[in-house]
Amino acid sequence: MSIDTAYMRDALTRRLLRRGVSGGTITLPAVPAMVDEYVSMCNKIFAALGRKFNNDELAHLRTLLAKELANAFDGSNRSNIIITYDAPVGTVLNYHIQPQWTSLADAYDNWVATRKPPLFGTHPDARVTALSAQIADPSTARVLDIGAGTGRNALALARAGHPVDAVELTPKFAEILREDAYKQLLNVRVIDRDIFETLDDLQKDYQLIVLSEVTPDFRSPDQIRAVFELAAECLAPGGQLVFNVFMPKPFYMSDDAVNALAQSARELAQQLYAAIFTGEEIDTASAGLPLRLMTNDSVYDFEKENLPAGAWPHTGWYADWVSGRDVFDLPREQCPVEMRWLVYQKTA
């Protein structure tokens, strides 16, 4: 009688693993549309510990994960799902699933505490600089910088002679910007609040409104609409609105299979500071307002071609981020999304 050694070794391995005691914690961004990926990951980990789940157990795990992923994602686009598990001696495995939320302001406050400055680079955006250079007399051309961060654009615009209103939601960013403007004796008024709370403290004659790296934190096209409405209200006739936004390339979202993938991509992108909006969504958001699209450029190409020598990229992470590679682990040329510069002019 021959012995099936592989079969026997599997039997030995099962007994070995059942005598083990293990536990752990898994923390991942909450992306509800990718629930099957979470189930697959847990199934592999649990099976490796000798606690392979049957179909009913996997279905129950999926139900719990789906519920808590939705709770986390609905609460914040800076949310995690935390899975803790422990496996005592035997065949039992206990697990617990918990959502974890972080506000946008808290997430950026953590950047200040844990990252080495400059957080967003030292040079202003080439696209913003180019628009400013078109204005003959900067001293009479007030600029509104929304989501000004630590002032990379706002301070440069003020040094060029523009009076600048800089709106910033994150308290620590606003504090840094205010201090730098004071030290450099620059005409920058810092407004630390959510820009959409009120327009009462804003001017109605801005020549330029800037939102750089702001829409990647948006959660819905309604926020894009709010930006257009603000621009229609606060720009002087002929004034310009410029913002950058992640958009799908033409071949993306073209059939049902890709649309299913797009939902996962949209949710993951929101967790990675890269919210995606389609051209149709942006056109709908601007409909009926006195704003005309003037230019639509690749951020990667425009900044690389127009920044001063040695200034590209703005940061070590910038080139991959604007190329969509934070969302898709692919070469830049294959990424189905990219960041674009959109410039609108107020027509009346």
Tab-separated table of C-alpha atoms in Angstrom:
chain	number	residue	atom	x	y	z
A	1	MET	CA	0.000	0.000	0.000
A	2	SER	CA	1.461	3.321	-1.070
A	3	ILE	CA	1.249	6.375	1.159
A	4	ASP	CA	-0.054	9.691	-0.169
A	5	THR	CA	2.498	11.887	1.553
A	6	ALA	CA	0.878	15.165	0.505
A	7	TYR	CA	-2.455	14.045	1.958
A	8	MET	CA	-0.793	12.966	5.184
A	9	ARG	CA	1.179	16.196	5.474
A	10	ASP	CA	-2.034	18.226	5.122
A	11	ALA	CA	-3.467	16.238	8.015
A	12	LEU	CA	-0.391	16.974	10.113
A	13	THR	CA	-0.546	20.657	9.189
A	14	ARG	CA	-4.164	20.954	10.286
A	15	ARG	CA	-3.258	19.574	13.713
A	16	LEU	CA	-0.260	21.907	13.935
A	17	LEU	CA	-2.268	25.022	13.137
A	18	ARG	CA	-5.027	24.075	15.575
A	19	ARG	CA	-2.487	24.130	18.395
A	20	GLY	CA	-1.493	27.681	17.511
A	21	VAL	CA	-2.748	30.884	19.117
A	22	SER	CA	-2.840	33.955	16.906
A	23	GLY	CA	-4.435	37.353	16.540
A	24	GLY	CA	-4.102	40.543	14.619
A	25	THR	CA	-5.529	43.834	13.370
A	26	ILE	CA	-6.203	44.845	9.782
A	27	THR	CA	-6.794	48.539	9.037
A	28	LEU	CA	-7.801	49.582	5.526
A	29	PRO	CA	-9.559	52.561	3.919
A	30	ALA	CA	-13.315	52.018	3.815
A	31	VAL	CA	-14.410	51.373	0.214
A	32	PRO	CA	-17.904	49.795	0.192
A	33	ALA	CA	-17.879	48.844	-3.495
A	34	MET	CA	-14.807	46.657	-2.899
A	35	VAL	CA	-16.406	44.522	-0.161
A	36	ASP	CA	-15.572	41.303	-2.025
A	37	GLU	CA	-11.877	42.175	-1.882
A	38	TYR	CA	-12.093	42.524	1.913
A	39	VAL	CA	-13.864	39.141	2.169
A	40	SER	CA	-11.241	37.485	-0.031
A	41	MET	CA	-8.413	38.952	2.055
A	42	CYS	CA	-9.953	37.781	5.336
A	43	ASN	CA	-10.666	34.349	3.899
A	44	LYS	CA	-7.024	33.896	2.903
A	45	ILE	CA	-5.702	35.107	6.255
A	46	PHE	CA	-8.092	32.985	8.289
A	47	ALA	CA	-7.436	29.920	6.140
A	48	ALA	CA	-3.675	30.381	6.575
A	49	LEU	CA	-4.258	30.158	10.334
A	50	GLY	CA	-6.136	26.883	9.920
A	51	ARG	CA	-9.577	28.457	10.316
A	52	LYS	CA	-11.001	28.196	6.826
A	53	PHE	CA	-14.558	29.569	6.635
A	54	ASN	CA	-17.383	27.716	4.897
A	55	ASN	CA	-19.764	29.443	2.491
A	56	ASP	CA	-22.287	30.407	5.194
A	57	GLU	CA	-19.560	31.885	7.386
A	58	LEU	CA	-18.179	33.853	4.435
A	59	ALA	CA	-21.653	35.155	3.588
A	60	HIS	CA	-22.112	36.323	7.188
A	61	LEU	CA	-18.690	37.994	7.122
A	62	ARG	CA	-19.626	39.758	3.890
A	63	THR	CA	-22.891	41.054	5.351
A	64	LEU	CA	-21.123	42.505	8.387
A	65	LEU	CA	-18.354	44.036	6.292
A	66	ALA	CA	-20.819	45.614	3.859
A	67	LYS	CA	-22.715	47.250	6.723
A	68	GLU	CA	-19.664	48.685	8.488
A	69	LEU	CA	-17.927	49.769	5.272
A	70	ALA	CA	-21.030	51.768	4.357
A	71	ASN	CA	-21.203	53.293	7.848
A	72	ALA	CA	-17.566	54.343	7.689
A	73	PHE	CA	-17.663	55.740	4.152
A	74	ASP	CA	-20.908	57.631	4.739
A	75	GLY	CA	-19.374	59.234	7.818
A	76	SER	CA	-16.191	60.489	6.170
A	77	ASN	CA	-14.036	60.067	3.085
A	78	ARG	CA	-11.157	59.833	5.549
A	79	SER	CA	-12.474	56.648	7.156
A	80	ASN	CA	-11.062	53.216	7.842
A	81	ILE	CA	-12.456	49.799	8.559
A	82	ILE	CA	-10.676	47.969	11.370
A	83	ILE	CA	-10.872	44.163	11.535
A	84	THR	CA	-9.493	42.541	14.668
A	85	TYR	CA	-9.310	38.779	15.058
A	86	ASP	CA	-8.049	36.165	17.493
A	87	ALA	CA	-7.735	32.418	17.112
A	88	PRO	CA	-7.336	30.405	20.333
A	89	VAL	CA	-6.281	26.745	20.423
A	90	GLY	CA	-8.747	24.717	18.359
A	91	THR	CA	-10.742	25.618	15.269
A	92	VAL	CA	-12.505	28.781	16.451
A	93	LEU	CA	-11.711	32.236	15.118
A	94	ASN	CA	-13.286	35.352	16.630
A	95	TYR	CA	-13.396	38.629	14.714
A	96	HIS	CA	-14.722	42.148	15.221
A	97	ILE	CA	-15.354	44.827	12.574
A	98	GLN	CA	-15.312	48.505	13.522
A	99	PRO	CA	-15.513	51.729	11.469
A	100	GLN	CA	-13.142	54.595	12.216
A	101	TRP	CA	-13.725	58.201	11.119
A	102	THR	CA	-11.391	61.167	10.690
A	103	SER	CA	-12.492	64.646	9.619
A	104	LEU	CA	-10.800	66.382	6.701
A	105	ALA	CA	-9.410	69.088	8.985
A	106	ASP	CA	-8.022	66.474	11.384
A	107	ALA	CA	-6.440	64.551	8.506
A	108	TYR	CA	-4.590	67.658	7.334
A	109	ASP	CA	-3.677	68.641	10.890
A	110	ASN	CA	-1.967	65.259	11.067
A	111	TRP	CA	0.007	66.190	7.942
A	112	VAL	CA	1.375	69.206	9.778
A	113	ALA	CA	2.290	67.071	12.778
A	114	THR	CA	3.896	64.171	10.904
A	115	ARG	CA	5.209	65.418	7.555
A	116	LYS	CA	8.222	67.527	6.797
A	117	PRO	CA	7.422	70.887	5.149
A	118	PRO	CA	6.917	72.211	2.591
A	119	LEU	CA	3.784	70.048	2.448
A	120	PHE	CA	2.712	71.087	-1.050
A	121	GLY	CA	5.948	72.355	-2.541
A	122	THR	CA	7.435	75.834	-2.676
A	123	HIS	CA	6.524	77.126	-6.147
A	124	PRO	CA	3.065	78.411	-7.114
A	125	ASP	CA	1.164	76.483	-9.751
A	126	ALA	CA	2.308	77.354	-13.254
A	127	ARG	CA	-1.325	77.520	-14.380
A	128	VAL	CA	-2.137	80.104	-11.677
A	129	THR	CA	0.994	82.118	-12.432
A	130	ALA	CA	0.146	82.188	-16.144
A	131	LEU	CA	-3.368	83.522	-15.482
A	132	SER	CA	-2.045	86.148	-13.082
A	133	ALA	CA	0.491	87.288	-15.693
A	134	GLN	CA	-2.355	88.121	-18.097
A	135	ILE	CA	-3.603	90.845	-15.714
A	136	ALA	CA	-2.112	94.239	-16.540
A	137	ASP	CA	-2.378	95.828	-13.091
A	138	PRO	CA	-2.251	93.253	-10.260
A	139	SER	CA	-2.789	95.914	-7.604
A	140	THR	CA	-6.380	96.397	-8.807
A	141	ALA	CA	-7.068	92.696	-9.390
A	142	ARG	CA	-8.252	91.022	-6.204
A	143	VAL	CA	-7.818	87.237	-6.049
A	144	LEU	CA	-9.746	84.652	-4.035
A	145	ASP	CA	-7.741	81.531	-3.192
A	146	ILE	CA	-10.088	78.811	-1.917
A	147	GLY	CA	-8.458	75.998	0.021
A	148	ALA	CA	-5.264	78.011	0.153
A	149	GLY	CA	-3.391	75.472	2.276
A	150	THR	CA	-0.174	76.928	3.651
A	151	GLY	CA	-0.136	79.647	0.984
A	152	ARG	CA	1.888	78.353	-1.941
A	153	ASN	CA	-0.303	80.267	-4.423
A	154	ALA	CA	-1.719	82.973	-2.163
A	155	LEU	CA	1.669	84.292	-1.040
A	156	ALA	CA	3.088	84.257	-4.583
A	157	LEU	CA	0.053	86.148	-5.902
A	158	ALA	CA	0.414	88.725	-3.126
A	159	ARG	CA	4.132	89.121	-3.898
A	160	ALA	CA	3.108	89.804	-7.505
A	161	GLY	CA	0.995	92.696	-6.242
A	162	HIS	CA	-2.491	91.186	-5.996
A	163	PRO	CA	-4.654	91.787	-2.943
A	164	VAL	CA	-5.567	88.237	-1.895
A	165	ASP	CA	-8.370	86.724	0.144
A	166	ALA	CA	-7.313	83.217	1.199
A	167	VAL	CA	-9.933	80.827	2.549
A	168	GLU	CA	-8.692	77.765	4.432
A	169	LEU	CA	-10.679	75.150	6.365
A	170	THR	CA	-7.789	73.502	8.225
A	171	PRO	CA	-6.892	75.587	11.310
A	172	LYS	CA	-3.175	74.743	11.311
A	173	PHE	CA	-2.838	75.578	7.598
A	174	ALA	CA	-4.590	78.911	8.161
A	175	GLU	CA	-2.276	79.668	11.082
A	176	ILE	CA	0.851	78.957	9.018
A	177	LEU	CA	-0.452	81.061	6.117
A	178	ARG	CA	-1.388	83.981	8.360
A	179	GLU	CA	2.036	83.995	10.036
A	180	ASP	CA	3.925	83.877	6.735
A	181	ALA	CA	1.832	86.665	5.229
A	182	TYR	CA	2.466	88.805	8.323
A	183	LYS	CA	6.221	88.148	8.280
A	184	GLN	CA	6.458	89.062	4.595
A	185	LEU	CA	4.177	92.124	4.942
A	186	LEU	CA	1.873	90.805	2.222
A	187	ASN	CA	-1.674	91.892	1.457
A	188	VAL	CA	-3.330	88.587	2.315
A	189	ARG	CA	-6.576	88.348	4.270
A	190	VAL	CA	-6.912	84.842	5.747
A	191	ILE	CA	-10.447	83.535	6.286
A	192	ASP	CA	-10.411	80.278	8.232
A	193	ARG	CA	-13.744	78.570	7.638
A	194	ASP	CA	-15.688	76.409	5.204
A	195	ILE	CA	-16.028	78.478	2.034
A	196	PHE	CA	-19.634	77.365	1.534
A	197	GLU	CA	-20.899	78.613	4.910
A	198	THR	CA	-21.517	82.170	3.686
A	199	LEU	CA	-20.527	84.685	1.018
A	200	ASP	CA	-21.026	87.669	3.319
A	201	ASP	CA	-17.323	88.296	3.951
A	202	LEU	CA	-16.293	87.829	0.307
A	203	GLN	CA	-15.935	90.519	-2.363
A	204	LYS	CA	-17.992	90.600	-5.556
A	205	ASP	CA	-15.256	91.838	-7.885
A	206	TYR	CA	-12.565	89.168	-7.899
A	207	GLN	CA	-10.565	89.019	-11.118
A	208	LEU	CA	-9.367	85.494	-10.361
A	209	ILE	CA	-10.714	82.674	-8.188
A	210	VAL	CA	-8.347	79.766	-7.565
A	211	LEU	CA	-9.024	76.274	-6.265
A	212	SER	CA	-5.830	74.253	-6.432
A	213	GLU	CA	-5.943	70.670	-5.137
A	214	VAL	CA	-9.357	71.281	-3.547
A	215	THR	CA	-11.867	69.278	-5.604
A	216	PRO	CA	-9.980	66.018	-4.848
A	217	ASP	CA	-11.530	66.319	-1.358
A	218	PHE	CA	-15.089	66.811	-2.695
A	219	ARG	CA	-17.682	64.081	-2.267
A	220	SER	CA	-20.370	64.980	-4.817
A	221	PRO	CA	-21.032	67.050	-7.962
A	222	ASP	CA	-23.169	69.331	-5.778
A	223	GLN	CA	-19.934	70.757	-4.362
A	224	ILE	CA	-18.687	71.456	-7.895
A	225	ARG	CA	-21.984	73.249	-8.531
A	226	ALA	CA	-21.470	75.307	-5.365
A	227	VAL	CA	-18.065	76.423	-6.674
A	228	PHE	CA	-19.583	77.551	-9.964
A	229	GLU	CA	-22.376	79.415	-8.165
A	230	LEU	CA	-19.837	81.154	-5.938
A	231	ALA	CA	-17.785	82.149	-8.973
A	232	ALA	CA	-20.860	83.475	-10.783
A	233	GLU	CA	-21.669	85.576	-7.706
A	234	CYS	CA	-18.184	86.784	-6.778
A	235	LEU	CA	-16.256	87.204	-10.048
A	236	ALA	CA	-16.165	90.520	-11.826
A	237	PRO	CA	-17.318	90.367	-15.477
A	238	GLY	CA	-14.445	88.904	-17.473
A	239	GLY	CA	-12.887	87.431	-14.326
A	240	GLN	CA	-11.671	83.856	-14.358
A	241	LEU	CA	-12.159	80.719	-12.261
A	242	VAL	CA	-9.419	78.078	-12.309
A	243	PHE	CA	-9.484	74.710	-10.595
A	244	ASN	CA	-7.963	71.285	-11.059
A	245	VAL	CA	-9.992	68.098	-10.947
A	246	PHE	CA	-9.509	64.383	-11.577
A	247	MET	CA	-11.401	63.303	-14.697
A	248	PRO	CA	-11.679	59.984	-16.545
A	249	LYS	CA	-9.964	59.636	-19.884
A	250	PRO	CA	-12.237	59.135	-22.929
A	251	PHE	CA	-11.909	55.330	-23.056
A	252	TYR	CA	-12.961	54.943	-19.425
A	253	MET	CA	-16.524	54.290	-18.186
A	254	SER	CA	-17.638	53.168	-21.643
A	255	ASP	CA	-19.612	50.005	-20.807
A	256	ASP	CA	-21.368	48.276	-17.916
A	257	ALA	CA	-18.331	46.298	-16.802
A	258	VAL	CA	-16.205	49.413	-16.660
A	259	ASN	CA	-18.998	51.311	-14.900
A	260	ALA	CA	-18.983	48.704	-12.127
A	261	LEU	CA	-15.228	49.175	-11.823
A	262	ALA	CA	-15.708	52.949	-11.838
A	263	GLN	CA	-17.792	52.829	-8.660
A	264	SER	CA	-14.935	51.124	-6.829
A	265	ALA	CA	-12.480	53.605	-8.322
A	266	ARG	CA	-14.597	56.595	-7.276
A	267	GLU	CA	-14.874	55.411	-3.674
A	268	LEU	CA	-11.204	54.483	-3.362
A	269	ALA	CA	-10.219	57.789	-4.991
A	270	GLN	CA	-12.154	59.738	-2.358
A	271	GLN	CA	-10.095	57.978	0.310
A	272	LEU	CA	-6.859	58.890	-1.491
A	273	TYR	CA	-7.356	62.647	-1.990
A	274	ALA	CA	-8.303	62.094	-5.633
A	275	ALA	CA	-12.096	62.343	-6.070
A	276	ILE	CA	-13.137	61.742	-9.687
A	277	PHE	CA	-15.764	63.737	-11.630
A	278	THR	CA	-16.846	63.171	-15.213
A	279	GLY	CA	-16.999	65.846	-17.870
A	280	GLU	CA	-20.767	65.418	-17.994
A	281	GLU	CA	-21.044	66.020	-14.239
A	282	ILE	CA	-18.939	69.164	-14.499
A	283	ASP	CA	-20.924	70.474	-17.480
A	284	THR	CA	-24.177	69.856	-15.606
A	285	ALA	CA	-22.782	71.646	-12.556
A	286	SER	CA	-22.027	74.795	-14.581
A	287	ALA	CA	-25.265	74.758	-16.599
A	288	GLY	CA	-27.274	77.972	-16.598
A	289	LEU	CA	-24.497	80.111	-15.122
A	290	PRO	CA	-22.595	82.926	-16.888
A	291	LEU	CA	-19.374	80.938	-17.079
A	292	ARG	CA	-17.639	79.763	-20.238
A	293	LEU	CA	-14.975	77.055	-20.346
A	294	MET	CA	-11.810	78.560	-21.819
A	295	THR	CA	-9.136	75.857	-21.440
A	296	ASN	CA	-8.879	72.229	-20.359
A	297	ASP	CA	-5.270	71.071	-19.887
A	298	SER	CA	-3.463	68.106	-18.403
A	299	VAL	CA	-2.032	69.203	-15.037
A	300	TYR	CA	0.963	66.899	-15.515
A	301	ASP	CA	1.810	68.304	-18.939
A	302	PHE	CA	1.113	71.966	-18.161
A	303	GLU	CA	3.034	72.082	-14.899
A	304	LYS	CA	5.973	70.089	-16.255
A	305	GLU	CA	6.275	72.339	-19.301
A	306	ASN	CA	5.753	75.697	-17.583
A	307	LEU	CA	7.286	75.525	-14.115
A	308	PRO	CA	10.721	77.145	-13.705
A	309	ALA	CA	13.730	74.928	-14.295
A	310	GLY	CA	14.253	72.582	-11.375
A	311	ALA	CA	10.779	73.187	-9.903
A	312	TRP	CA	9.122	70.106	-11.422
A	313	PRO	CA	7.564	68.233	-9.735
A	314	HIS	CA	6.136	70.332	-6.890
A	315	THR	CA	6.694	67.474	-4.415
A	316	GLY	CA	7.999	63.923	-4.524
A	317	TRP	CA	4.458	62.555	-4.726
A	318	TYR	CA	2.985	65.152	-7.118
A	319	ALA	CA	3.730	63.576	-10.525
A	320	ASP	CA	2.229	60.186	-9.648
A	321	TRP	CA	-0.723	61.771	-7.854
A	322	VAL	CA	-1.861	64.033	-10.723
A	323	SER	CA	-1.404	61.087	-13.106
A	324	GLY	CA	-3.966	58.986	-11.205
A	325	ARG	CA	-1.360	56.492	-10.011
A	326	ASP	CA	-2.420	56.860	-6.368
A	327	VAL	CA	-5.709	55.222	-7.377
A	328	PHE	CA	-4.528	52.807	-10.080
A	329	ASP	CA	-1.210	50.985	-9.636
A	330	LEU	CA	-0.391	51.319	-13.331
A	331	PRO	CA	2.096	53.160	-15.530
A	332	ARG	CA	1.000	56.749	-16.150
A	333	GLU	CA	0.083	56.097	-19.783
A	334	GLN	CA	-2.321	53.317	-18.742
A	335	CYS	CA	-4.082	55.180	-15.922
A	336	PRO	CA	-7.750	55.755	-16.850
A	337	VAL	CA	-7.968	59.020	-14.876
A	338	GLU	CA	-5.825	62.137	-14.635
A	339	MET	CA	-5.980	65.603	-13.131
A	340	ARG	CA	-6.970	68.453	-15.463
A	341	TRP	CA	-6.747	72.248	-15.193
A	342	LEU	CA	-10.105	73.872	-16.096
A	343	VAL	CA	-10.341	77.640	-16.644
A	344	TYR	CA	-13.701	79.411	-16.880
A	345	GLN	CA	-14.454	83.070	-17.646
A	346	LYS	CA	-17.441	85.007	-16.379
A	347	THR	CA	-19.319	86.243	-19.426
A	348	ALA	CA	-21.619	88.833	-17.856
